[in-house]
Amino acid sequence: MAKRYEQIADTLRAEIDAGQLSRGDRLPSEAALAERFRVSLPTIRQALGVIQAEGLVEKRHGRGNFVRQPRTTIYRTNDRHQWEKDRVRMPQVEREKTGATEHDTGLGVTDLVFQAEYNEAVADEDLAQALRVPVGTALLERHYQTRYSKEDAPFSLVRSYLVHETVASNPDLLDASKEPWPGGTQSQLHTIGIELDHITERVTARPPTVEETEALGLTAGVSVLIVRKTSVDTQGRVVELSDITLPGDRTEMLFTTPLSRW
């Protein structure tokens, strides 16, 4: 037999599914729910914890519990990189019309709010190994966040690294005010004569940090996907490294691998 808090969670879930509680609605207070179901506050909190973990309800500090608005899903496929490369030599006016985030979400340029921050950094052992440079090498560290204008949380948290010496020949590549760059990173690299040969992506999952939970607007129990993207040019050099943190509850990754025929 289901425990009392599970029964309450079932009832609240059914009311949300039936539309009795609409997306964005505030739930009655915990005290009101306890009175309605004739249980203690800890039992109500257990029930709310269940549907919070399912992503149906979110707790907003100081405001109460709300039925969660469905957020835009990110569909990340492995053809996005060739799609980006195909656009590198297009006129700027064409590249400005759409980008990788639009590709992944189906949204338009005017739907998005973009934020970029650039910092100077040096390669620690992990970055030095990944970028194939000596420890202590000067890097350009870039932080990117993009969100749908109707939502309050970004699609991902991106931390990108370029070898400072490699990109310094074009001062515009050191200037965050030039973002968003039409065509993205591959178009940026093209300005200094770099063509990518291949990109590898390693995907792992883990619980989010407190900072990631807050930044991505995650509910309890939701993991994050970590993508380490390594971009290698036609000379075999690692020219860009990105660590991308994606929310596990609204990210879908699809990999299609063409197979050679016999």
Backbone as a ProteinNet text record, in pm:
[ID]
protein_1_A
[PRIMARY]
MAKRYEQIADTLRAEIDAGQLSRGDRLPSEAALAERFRVSLPTIRQALGVIQAEGLVEKRHGRGNFVRQPRTTIYRTNDRHQWEKDRVRMPQVEREKTGATEHDTGLGVTDLVFQAEYNEAVADEDLAQALRVPVGTALLERHYQTRYSKEDAPFSLVRSYLVHETVASNPDLLDASKEPWPGGTQSQLHTIGIELDHITERVTARPPTVEETEALGLTAGVSVLIVRKTSVDTQGRVVELSDITLPGDRTEMLFTTPLSRW
[TERTIARY]
84	0	88.5	50.8	129.5	128	239.8	248	166.1	132	41.9	99.6	229.3	287	284.9	298.1	290.9	149.9	50.2	-89	-116.8	-63.2	-82.4	-11.9	108.8	181.2	102.3	40.6	-41.1	-158.5	-221.6	-336.8	-294.8	-186.5	-139.9	-94.4	-28.5	15	-105	-209.2	-329.3	-398.1	-397.7	-459.2	-381.2	-249.8	-168.3	-194	-195.5	-218.3	-356.9	-454.1	-590.8	-613.1	-513.9	-527.9	-595.8	-626.7	-686.2	-584.9	-458.2	-348.5	-272.1	-273.1	-212.5	-65.4	7.9	148.6	164.2	251.8	275.5	192	88.7	4	81.2	48.3	104.2	18.1	81.6	7.9	-36.3	-137.8	-172.6	-51.6	-50.5	61.5	73	189.3	209.9	112.1	85.8	-8.6	-149.2	-188.7	-321.1	-331.8	-224.8	-225.4	-231.6	-159.1	-161.8	-303	-372	-509.5	-601.7	-581.5	-667.9	-655.3	-531.6	-511.3	-505.6	-518.5	-519.4	-392.9	-281.2	-151.9	-60	57.6	154.8	230.4	296.2	377.4	491	562	666	612.5	490.2	432.5	404.8	354.4	330.1	462.1	565.5	695.3	752.7	726.4	768	694.2	564.7	484.2	530.1	554.4	602	739.7	821.4	954.8	948.9	847.8	832	804.2	706.1	669.4	769.5	846.2	956.3	1064.9	1096.7	1198.7	1155.5	1025.7	973.9	969.6	1002.4	1002.7	866.6	766	631.6	613.1	685.9	669.9	808	817.6	942.1	916.1	1010.6	998.7	1074.8	1007.6	1070.8	1084.2	1207.2	1234.2	1159.2	1088	1014.3	880.7	850.7	726.3	634	689	605.6	637.5	545.6	561.5	473	530.5	460.5	465	356.6	357.3	458.3	548.6	660.9	618.9	664.7	642.9	734.6	683.2	771.4	872.5	996.4	1101.6	1141.2	1198.4	1238.6	1342.7	1322.1	1414.9	1530.1	1647.7	1765.9	1786.3	1782.8	1810	1949.3	2044.3	2184.3	2225.4	2252	2289.9	2434.5	2493.9	2632.9	2649.1	2539	2553.6	2564	2548.9	2551.6	2686.6	2795	2928.5	2953	2909.3	2921.1	2829	2712.1	2618.4	2684.7	2755.5	2824.8	2939.6	3014.1	3126.9	3078.5	2967	2913.9	2878.5	2855.4	2813	2928.8	3048.9	3162.9	3190.6	3184.2	3219.8	3098.3	2984.5	2867.4	2885.4	2815.4	2819.7	2773.7	2825	2791.2	2640.6	2573.6	2429.7	2355.9	2407.3	2346.7	2379.3	2504.6	2545.1	2473	2434.6	2366.9	2224.2	2169.7	2028.7	2001.1	2099.6	2077.3	2211.5	2207	2329.1	2303.9	2404	2396	2282.3	2260.2	2151.5	2016.4	2000.2	1877	1860.6	1970.9	1970.6	1922.6	1965.2	1935.5	1797	1739.6	1613	1496.5	1525.3	1419.1	1371.8	1438.6	1402.6	1472.4	1429.8	1492	1587.7	1668	1767.6	1702.6	1587.9	1522.3	1456.9	1450.7	1393.4	1494.9	1623.3	1729.3	1793.5	1838.8	1917.4	2054.7	2157.4	2292.7	2382.5	2471	2564.3	2701.7	2804	2941.4	3033.5	3129.2	3229.4	3364.1	3464.9	3599.7	3693.5	3784.7	3886.3	4019	4126.1	4257.2	4273.5	4337.6	4358.3	4490	4533	4651.8	4613.7	4681.1	4648.9	4698.5	4602.9	4643.5	4673.7	4696.8	4737	4628.8	4502.5	4392.8	4380.7	4379	4365.3	4489.2	4605.5	4728.4	4728.2	4684.6	4678.3	4575.3	4459.3	4352.8	4388.3	4455.3	4491.2	4628.1	4700	4833	4931	4931.5	5021.9	5088.1	5198	5261.9	5174.6	5189	5122.6	5166.2	5071.2	5103.2	5084.4	5050	5027	4910.8	4928	4823.1	4704.3	4586.3	4463.1	4364.5	4270.7	4152.3	4036.9	3979.9	3867.8	3739.2	3643.4	3517.8	3401.2	3310.1	3190.5	3069.6	2986.8	2867.7	2742	2636.6	2503.7	2403.7	2311.1	2203.4	2072.9	1972.5	1841.9	1731.7	1619.4	1498.7	1444.9	1406.4	1364.5	1244	1164.8	1047	1077.3	1204	1245.1	1355.7	1374.5	1472.1	1603.4	1612.6	1734.3	1796.8	1929.1	1994.3	1983.7	2007.2	2005.1	2125.5	2235.1	2357.1	2453.5	2557.5	2668.3	2791.2	2850.4	2962.4	3087.9	3194.9	3326.3	3420.5	3468.2	3548.3	3690.5	3788.5	3928.4	3995.4	4067.1	4150.8	4291.4	4393.1	4530.2	4546.2	4582	4585.7	4674.3	4790	4884.7	4826.3	4743.9	4687.2	4588.2	4507.9	4400.2	4435.3	4548.8	4581.8	4606.6	4631.2	4655.9	4532.7	4414.2	4292.7	4237.6	4263.6	4219.5	4070.4	3990.8	3845.9	3811.3	3897.9	3871.1	3897.4	3957.1	3983.6	3881.2	3782.1	3687.8	3547.8	3500.8	3368.8	3256.3	3280	3174	3141.1	3226.4	3201	3103.8	3072.3	2978	2834.1	2738.6	2759.5	2818.8	2918	2989.5	2907.7	2878.6	2798.9	2866.5	2799.7	2855.6	2925	2948.9	3005.9	3156.2	3206.8	3350.3	3422	3361.6	3430.4	3451	3355.8	3372.4	3479	3487.7	3593.2	3730.5	3746.3	3874.5	3910.1	3809.7	3833.5	3902.7	3878.3	3939.9	4091.1	4142.4	4287.8	4340.8	4263.9	4312.1	4302.4	4215.9	4204.3	4078.6	4096.4	3985.2	3983.6	3867.8	3858.1	3852.9	3922.9	3921.3	3818.5	3814.7	3716.1	3694.6	3582.9	3545.4	3509.4	3564	3525.5	3448.1	3351	3271.2	3261.7	3305.7	3296.3	3184	3089.7	2970.2	2972.5	2958.4	2946.3	2827.4	2789.7	2679.1	2718.9	2664.5	2691.3	2586.6	2578.1	2490.1	2543.6	2455.7	2500.9	2559.9	2644.1	2689.1	2575.8	2592.1	2492.7	2480.7	2595.7	2595.7	2525.9	2548.2	2483.8	2333.4	2293.7	2151	2080	2142.6	2082.8	2083	2195.8	2208.5	2115.5	2099.1	2018.6	1873.9	1841.7	1704.7	1661.4	1749.9	1721.4	1638.1	1554.7	1480.9	1559.3	1519.7	1590.4	1592.9	1706.9	1718.8	1758.9	1766.7	1802.5	1954.5	2010	2153.7	2187.6	2315.7	2362.5	2445.7	2443.1	2529.5	2648.2	2765.8	2886.9	2944.6	2955.8	3014.5	3148.7	3255.6	3386	3406.6	3404.2	3415.4	3557.1	3624.3	3760.9	3763.3	3808.3	3811.5	3954.9	3976	4109.4	4114.3	4219	4226.8	4292.4	4305.4	4357.1	4505.5	4573.5	4713.9	4729.6	4617.1	4622.4	4635.1	4620	4629.8	4493.2	4492.9	4370.7	4362.1	4260	4251.3	4141.6	4054.6	3950.5	3900.9	3873.8	3822.8	3704.5	3594	3476.1	3426.4	3391.8	3320.2	3178.4	3080.7	2942.4	2859.1	2790.8	2705.9	2561.3	2493.4	2356.4	2261.3	2140.5	2042.6	1986.6	1992.2	1949.8	1801.1	1720.8	1575.9	1521.3	1604.9	1556.7	1660.2	1742	1842.3	1826.1	1822.3	1819.5	1937.1	2016.9	2133.9	2113.4	2131.2	2110.2	2236.6	2291.5	2412.5	2383.2	2403.4	2387.8	2525.4	2566	2697.3	2685.6	2725.1	2723.3	2820.5	2780.5	2863.7	2905.4	3031.8	3081.3	3018.1	2982.7	2925.8	3035.5	3002.1	3098.6	3116.7
-119.1	0	125.4	222.5	344.5	421.3	483.7	565.9	692.5	757.4	872.5	984.1	1012.2	1120.9	1085.8	955	913.3	931.2	903.1	923.2	1071.7	1157.6	1302	1348.3	1297.3	1331.4	1286.8	1167.9	1117.6	1211.6	1259.4	1349.1	1481.3	1539.2	1667	1650.8	1540.3	1511.8	1502.7	1432.4	1415.5	1550.1	1637.5	1769.7	1854.9	1841.3	1914.4	1860.1	1727.7	1665.8	1701.7	1714.9	1744.9	1893.4	1975.1	2118.2	2192	2121.5	2190.4	2286.4	2250.9	2340.6	2365.9	2489.6	2522.2	2557.9	2551	2587.8	2731.1	2750.3	2882.5	2913.7	2830.1	2854.5	2829	2907.7	2883.3	2781.4	2682	2583.7	2647.1	2593.6	2640.1	2625.7	2701.5	2694.7	2554.4	2524.7	2393.4	2372.2	2478.2	2466.7	2436.1	2501.4	2477.2	2335	2286	2148.7	2048.9	2078.4	1988.9	1980.3	2093.6	2095.2	2020.5	2040.8	1972.7	1821.8	1772.6	1627.5	1568.2	1654.4	1610.2	1532.2	1592.9	1532.2	1639.9	1598.6	1691.7	1764.2	1873.2	1948	1862.5	1781.6	1697.1	1602.7	1551.9	1463.9	1540.9	1663.3	1747.1	1775.8	1805.4	1836	1714.6	1595.6	1474.5	1460.8	1486.5	1477.2	1578.2	1700.9	1803.9	1769.4	1706.2	1665	1566	1479.5	1380.9	1449.5	1540.9	1603.7	1712.6	1763.1	1852.7	1775	1655.7	1572.5	1530.5	1521.9	1485.9	1605.6	1724.1	1843.5	1906	1863.4	1919.3	2048.3	2060.4	2173.9	2228.1	2359.5	2419.8	2507.9	2505.3	2586.4	2715.7	2828.3	2959.1	3017.8	3039.6	3082.2	3211	3205	3320.2	3341.9	3258.3	3278.8	3157.9	3038.4	2919.1	2821.2	2727.2	2622.6	2654	2638.4	2671.7	2553.7	2538.9	2440	2487.6	2402.1	2443.1	2463.7	2573.4	2598.4	2506.9	2439.7	2358.6	2447.1	2407.4	2487.4	2430.6	2516.4	2478.2	2368	2265.1	2152.1	2181.3	2136.7	2148.6	2015.7	2015.7	1895	1910.5	1842.7	1858.6	1736.5	1758.9	1650.1	1669	1561.9	1574.7	1626.4	1667.6	1731.5	1883.2	1934.2	2079.1	2139.3	2062	2115.1	2134	2036.8	2053.5	2165.7	2175	2283.4	2418.3	2430.6	2555.1	2580.6	2474.1	2491.4	2533	2476.9	2511.1	2659.1	2724.3	2863.9	2961.4	2911.2	2997.8	3096.4	3049.1	3135.7	3204.4	3196.9	3271.8	3419.6	3508.9	3651.3	3671.7	3775.5	3801.5	3816.4	3879.8	3900.3	3768.1	3663.6	3531	3465.7	3480	3419.5	3481.5	3608.5	3677.3	3629	3560.4	3521.4	3409.1	3324.6	3210.1	3156.6	3085.8	3030.1	2893.6	2841.6	2704.8	2687.7	2788.2	2776	2771.1	2853.7	2849.7	2713	2658.6	2525.7	2420.1	2431.9	2330.3	2345.5	2465.4	2491.5	2523.9	2560.4	2600.1	2742.5	2817.8	2956.7	3047.8	3173.8	3271.6	3361.8	3436.4	3524.8	3622.7	3676.9	3776.9	3717.4	3582.8	3515.9	3500.9	3525.3	3487.3	3606.4	3581.2	3677.9	3614.8	3681.8	3625.2	3704.3	3632.2	3696.4	3633.2	3717.5	3667.7	3743.8	3673.4	3735.1	3673.9	3758.6	3712.2	3739.6	3646	3663.2	3606.9	3655.7	3595	3479.8	3371.9	3255.6	3190.1	3095.5	3016.2	2869	2788.1	2646.5	2571.8	2508.2	2416.9	2281	2180	2050.4	1991.2	2002.7	1948.4	2019.4	2151.9	2227.7	2212	2208.9	2192.6	2060	1954.3	1823.9	1824.1	1883	1883	1967.6	2081.8	2172	2140.8	2046.3	2003.8	2120.6	2192.6	2305.4	2291.1	2362.7	2355.6	2415.6	2363	2421.9	2567.2	2654.7	2796	2876.8	2810.4	2881.9	2980.5	3101.9	3204.3	3165.3	3175.6	3138.3	3253.8	3249.3	3334.1	3246	3280.4	3204	3280.8	3211.8	3276.2	3204.4	3281.8	3226.8	3271.6	3175.2	3205.5	3153.5	3232.5	3188.8	3244.1	3159.9	3204.4	3149.3	3235	3190.4	3240.7	3172.2	3215.3	3336.4	3440.4	3565.2	3546.9	3439.4	3415.3	3325.4	3285.1	3199.2	3266.9	3223.8	3290.7	3215	3093.4	3013.7	2988.3	2989.8	2965.5	2819.6	2795.9	2659.6	2579.4	2647.6	2579.4	2681.2	2630.4	2712.6	2668.5	2759.5	2724.4	2797.3	2721	2778.4	2732.7	2828.3	2797.9	2851.5	2776.7	2817	2820.4	2930.4	2945.3	2981.2	2935.6	2975.4	3122	3205	3349.9	3386.6	3328.1	3360.4	3328.2	3223.3	3180.7	3282.2	3341	3428.6	3576.6	3611.7	3752.3	3829.6	3759.5	3829.7	3905	3868	3942.4	3998.2	4125.7	4183.7	4169.5	4160.6	4146.4	4017.8	3916.6	3788.7	3795	3904.3	3922	4015	4056.5	4159.1	4100.7	4087.7	4028.7	4112.5	4241.9	4327.2	4292.3	4213.6	4171.6	4053.7	3998.2	3886.8	3937.2	3857.1	3725	3735.6	3653.5	3656.8	3583.8	3650.1	3583.2	3455.5	3342.8	3215.3	3137.6	3200.1	3126.4	3109.2	3015.1	2997.5	2961	2876	2839.2	2960.8	3051.4	3174.1	3263.8	3265.6	3341.7	3286.9	3156.1	3094.5	3115.2	3121.6	3142.4	3276.7	3376.8	3508.4	3504.2	3402.1	3389.2	3265.9	3225	3121.3	2979.7	2955.1	2820.6	2752.8	2632.1	2546.8	2422.8	2388	2269.1	2142.5	2041.4	1909.2	1818.9	1821.9	1740.9	1795	1752.9	1790.3	1662.6	1646.9	1533.9	1588.1	1509.5	1547.8	1429.9	1452.3	1350.4	1390.8	1300.3	1332	1252.2	1322.1	1257.4	1320.9	1261.3	1314.2	1311.6	1405.5	1412.9	1500.1	1495.7	1590.5	1732.6	1830.5	1968.7	2025.8	2126.1	2202.6	2296.5	2357.4	2454.3	2569	2614.8	2726.4	2688.2	2567.8	2522.1	2505.5	2454.4	2439.4	2573.5	2674.3	2807.7	2869.1	2860.2	2924.9	2863.2	2730.4	2660.5	2641	2682.7	2668.7	2524.3	2439.5	2296.7	2264.7	2163.9	2113.4	1999.4	1963.6	1858.9	1728.5	1663.1	1532.4	1535.8	1655.8	1665	1672.9	1586.1	1586.4	1680.3	1705.3	1782.1	1691.7	1722.4	1659	1751.1	1694.2	1772	1726.8	1820	1790.9	1861.1	1786	1846.9	1838.3	1954.1	1963.6	2007.6	1926.2	1954.2	1975.1	2093.5	2127.6	2119.6	2040.3	2014.9	2066.6	2142.5	2201.2	2104.8	2148.9	2062.4	2033	2101.7	2072.7	1983	1939.7	1850.7	1921.7	2054.1	2129.4	2139.1	2128.9	2160	2311.7	2370	2516.2	2574.5	2489.6	2538.3	2423.5	2453.9	2355	2416.6	2344.6	2394.9	2291.2	2337.4	2256.1	2312	2230.3	2274.3	2199.6	2273.1	2214.3	2229.6	2116.4	2114.3	2055.6	2111.5	2057.2	1924	1823.3	1690.1	1676.6	1770.4	1756.8	1820.6	1888.1	1949.1	1945.1	1841.7	1822.8	1684.9	1680.4	1553.5	1552.4	1446.6	1435.9	1320.4	1347.9	1247.9	1236.6	1115.6	1093.3	995.9	1042.5	958.6	937.8	812	780.3	712.3	778.9	712.4	595.7	484.8	365.8	340.1	306.4	277.6	148	147.6	26.7	-69.3	-197.1	-297.5	-288.5
0	0	0	-81.9	-92.1	39.5	70.2	190.2	169	281.3	273	185.8	200.2	120.4	-28.2	-61.7	-201	-256.4	-172.7	-213.8	-241.4	-154.9	-173.8	-301.9	-323	-446	-568.6	-561.8	-673.3	-700.1	-593.8	-608.5	-672.8	-623.7	-678.4	-823.8	-852.6	-990.4	-1082.8	-1037.6	-1119.2	-1143.8	-1042.3	-1058.2	-1157.5	-1157.3	-1254.9	-1395.2	-1408	-1539.3	-1593.8	-1505.5	-1548.4	-1573.6	-1542	-1564.4	-1451.7	-1341.1	-1226.1	-1164	-1177.7	-1143.4	-1272.6	-1319	-1447.9	-1431.2	-1542.9	-1542.6	-1493.5	-1396.7	-1341.2	-1218.8	-1191.4	-1074.3	-944.8	-845.3	-713	-640.7	-580.1	-500.5	-369.4	-307.3	-171.9	-80.4	25.6	119.5	177.9	231.3	292.6	407.6	483.2	595	542.9	432.4	374.8	320.9	260.3	209.4	324.4	431.2	547.8	605.2	609.2	659.8	564.2	433.8	335.3	345.2	355.6	355.3	496.3	596.5	736.7	773.2	738.2	769.5	826.3	867.8	924	812.5	849.6	753.1	694.5	775.9	716.9	608.9	627.3	525.7	396.9	409.5	292.1	221.1	297.1	236.8	164.1	218.1	147.4	14.9	17.2	-105.5	-208.5	-164	-255.6	-309.9	-224.9	-269.9	-384.8	-382.5	-489.6	-622.7	-623.8	-751.5	-791.5	-695.9	-732.1	-805	-756	-821	-960.7	-982.8	-1115	-1209.9	-1157.9	-1240.8	-1260.5	-1183.1	-1198.5	-1119.9	-1010.7	-920.1	-886.2	-870.9	-826.3	-705.5	-614.1	-491.9	-514.4	-499	-511.9	-372.6	-332.6	-195.2	-161.2	-50.8	-3.2	-71.8	-173.9	-248.9	-244.9	-227.2	-222.4	-332.7	-354.2	-456.1	-576.4	-694.7	-817.9	-914.6	-992	-1099.4	-1203.2	-1237.7	-1322.7	-1467.2	-1523	-1664.5	-1745.7	-1849.4	-1932.9	-2003.6	-2003.6	-2064.6	-2200.2	-2281.1	-2416.3	-2410.8	-2491.8	-2496.5	-2592.8	-2554.6	-2639.7	-2710	-2842.7	-2920.9	-2982.1	-2922.9	-2965.9	-3048.5	-3176.2	-3266.4	-3311.4	-3362.6	-3405.1	-3547	-3610.4	-3741.6	-3728	-3604.9	-3583.7	-3620.4	-3605.9	-3632.4	-3782.7	-3862.9	-4007.3	-4055.1	-3994.2	-4026.2	-4001.5	-3888.7	-3857.1	-3954.7	-3989.2	-4080.7	-4219.1	-4264.3	-4397	-4408.2	-4294.1	-4295.3	-4280.6	-4252.4	-4222.9	-4336.5	-4460.7	-4574.2	-4636.8	-4568.2	-4613.5	-4579.1	-4649.8	-4613.5	-4469	-4406	-4266.2	-4246.8	-4341.8	-4327.9	-4317.4	-4382.6	-4373.4	-4240.4	-4195.5	-4068.8	-3950.1	-3963.6	-3853.8	-3833.6	-3932.7	-3926.8	-3827.9	-3803.6	-3715.2	-3666.2	-3553.7	-3497	-3438.4	-3368.1	-3316.9	-3215.9	-3130.6	-3032.3	-3101.8	-3205	-3282.4	-3349.3	-3397.5	-3458.7	-3360.1	-3233.8	-3132.8	-3070.8	-3077.4	-3008	-3100.4	-3225.5	-3317.5	-3296.1	-3207.9	-3184	-3284.1	-3288.5	-3376.1	-3300.7	-3376.1	-3315.2	-3218.6	-3255.5	-3171.6	-3047	-3039	-2922	-2809.8	-2839.5	-2748	-2678.2	-2555.4	-2479.1	-2457.1	-2507.5	-2508.1	-2414.2	-2344.6	-2252.9	-2269.5	-2280.9	-2295.3	-2200.7	-2144.9	-2057.4	-2090.7	-2109.5	-2142.2	-2024.5	-1998.3	-1894.5	-1942.6	-1884.9	-1908.2	-1809.6	-1854.8	-1769.8	-1807.7	-1726.7	-1759.6	-1751.1	-1829.6	-1837.5	-1714.8	-1642.6	-1536.6	-1600.2	-1520	-1576.1	-1666.4	-1624	-1702.8	-1837.1	-1836	-1960	-2048.2	-1987	-2064.8	-2139.9	-2072.5	-2137.6	-2249.2	-2224.4	-2324.2	-2445.6	-2422.5	-2531.2	-2592.5	-2529.7	-2576.2	-2575.1	-2463.2	-2443.9	-2307	-2282	-2150.7	-2040.4	-1920.4	-1804.5	-1791.5	-1764.5	-1751.4	-1878.2	-1989	-2114.9	-2098.4	-2153.3	-2144.1	-2231.3	-2173.4	-2242.5	-2240.6	-2335.4	-2331.2	-2285.2	-2171	-2114.8	-2144.2	-2205.6	-2244.5	-2176.8	-2120.3	-2057.5	-2139	-2176.4	-2255.4	-2186.3	-2192.5	-2151.2	-2251.8	-2294.5	-2383	-2327.5	-2321.4	-2272.4	-2364	-2357.7	-2426	-2350.4	-2422.5	-2358.5	-2266.6	-2287	-2204	-2084.7	-2070	-1959.8	-1881.3	-1756.7	-1671.6	-1657.5	-1711.6	-1697.6	-1834.7	-1844.1	-1972.8	-2014.7	-2144	-2196.3	-2146.3	-2123.9	-2081.2	-2023.5	-1960.3	-1913.4	-1991.5	-2065.8	-2153.3	-2106.6	-2091.8	-2062.4	-2173.6	-2252	-2370.2	-2351.5	-2403.4	-2391	-2527.8	-2552.6	-2671.3	-2624.7	-2697.5	-2666.3	-2706.1	-2610.6	-2632.2	-2751.4	-2758.6	-2865.9	-3003.6	-3010.5	-3138.2	-3192.6	-3104.3	-3150.6	-3142.2	-3081.7	-3058.7	-3187.6	-3298.2	-3424.5	-3473.5	-3423.7	-3454.2	-3323.2	-3292.5	-3163.9	-3138.2	-3245.2	-3225.7	-3151.7	-3163.9	-3097.9	-2947.9	-2901.8	-2759.2	-2694.1	-2771.7	-2728.2	-2714.2	-2589.3	-2564.3	-2622.2	-2644.9	-2698.9	-2844.3	-2908.5	-3046.5	-3052.3	-2937.3	-2930.6	-2936.7	-2983.5	-3043.9	-3184.1	-3209.8	-3337.3	-3443.3	-3554.4	-3658.6	-3707.8	-3688.3	-3731.7	-3622.8	-3506.6	-3394.7	-3400.4	-3320.7	-3302.4	-3431.9	-3514.6	-3637.9	-3728.2	-3729.3	-3807	-3745.2	-3612.3	-3546.3	-3586.2	-3580	-3613.5	-3760.6	-3845.6	-3988.9	-4014.4	-3927.1	-3946.8	-3927.2	-3861.9	-3844.3	-3919.7	-4021.3	-4112.3	-4061.4	-3962.7	-3905.4	-3957.5	-4010.4	-4054	-3965.8	-3915.9	-3831.3	-3915.4	-3865.6	-3929.5	-3863	-3730.7	-3660.3	-3519	-3461.7	-3325.7	-3250.7	-3130.9	-3046.9	-2927.2	-2882.1	-2766.5	-2670.7	-2548.7	-2444	-2349.8	-2329.5	-2249.8	-2120	-2009.4	-1878.9	-1806.2	-1694.5	-1614.2	-1467.2	-1392.3	-1247.8	-1181.6	-1048.9	-978.8	-998	-1002.1	-1020.2	-891.8	-907.5	-792.1	-749.4	-634.3	-586.8	-686.5	-737.3	-831.5	-962.5	-1009.7	-1132.9	-1113.9	-998.7	-969.2	-976	-916.9	-915.7	-1055.8	-1125.1	-1256.3	-1359.9	-1356.8	-1456.8	-1412.5	-1291.2	-1242.4	-1229.2	-1174.2	-1164.6	-1041.5	-1053.6	-938.6	-875.2	-754.5	-680.2	-759.2	-758.8	-823.4	-969.3	-1030.3	-1171.7	-1185.3	-1269.3	-1295	-1409.3	-1426.8	-1541.5	-1631.2	-1761.1	-1858.9	-1883.1	-1885.9	-1910.7	-2044.8	-2136.9	-2267.7	-2275.6	-2293	-2321.9	-2472.8	-2536.8	-2683.1	-2719.1	-2799	-2840.6	-2991.3	-3034.1	-3176.8	-3227.2	-3331.7	-3386.8	-3529.7	-3562.5	-3696.2	-3795.4	-3919.1	-4026	-4010.8	-3917.5	-3888.5	-3765.9	-3710.5	-3595.1	-3462	-3459.7	-3334.3	-3266.5	-3135	-3059.4	-3050.9	-3112.8	-3120.7	-3031.8	-2981.9	-2890.5	-2805.8	-2679.5	-2584.7	-2511.7	-2506	-2435.1	-2335.9	-2216.8	-2119.3	-2111.4	-2149.6	-2162	-2058.5	-1973.2	-1869.9	-1913	-1930.7	-1982.1	-1878.4	-1864.4	-1768.6	-1818.5	-1733.1	-1773.6	-1798.6	-1747.3	-1762.2	-1888.8	-1965.9	-2089.9	-2202	-2199.1	-2303.8	-2365.1	-2496.9	-2569.7	-2666	-2660.3	-2746.6	-2843.3	-2970.6	-3074.5	-3158.1	-3168.5	-3245.8	-3359	-3479.6	-3598.4	-3660.1	-3677.9	-3731.4	-3866.4	-3975.6	-4106.4	-4106.4	-4166.8	-4173.2	-4319.4	-4337.3	-4473	-4523.4	-4650.4	-4709.4	-4751.2	-4749.5	-4793.6	-4945.2
[MASK]
++++++++++++++++++++++++++++++++++++++++++++++++++++++++++++++++++++++++++++++++++++++++++++++++++++++++++++++++++++++++++++++++++++++++++++++++++++++++++++++++++++++++++++++++++++++++++++++++++++++++++++++++++++++++++++++++++++++++++++++++++++++++++++++++++++++

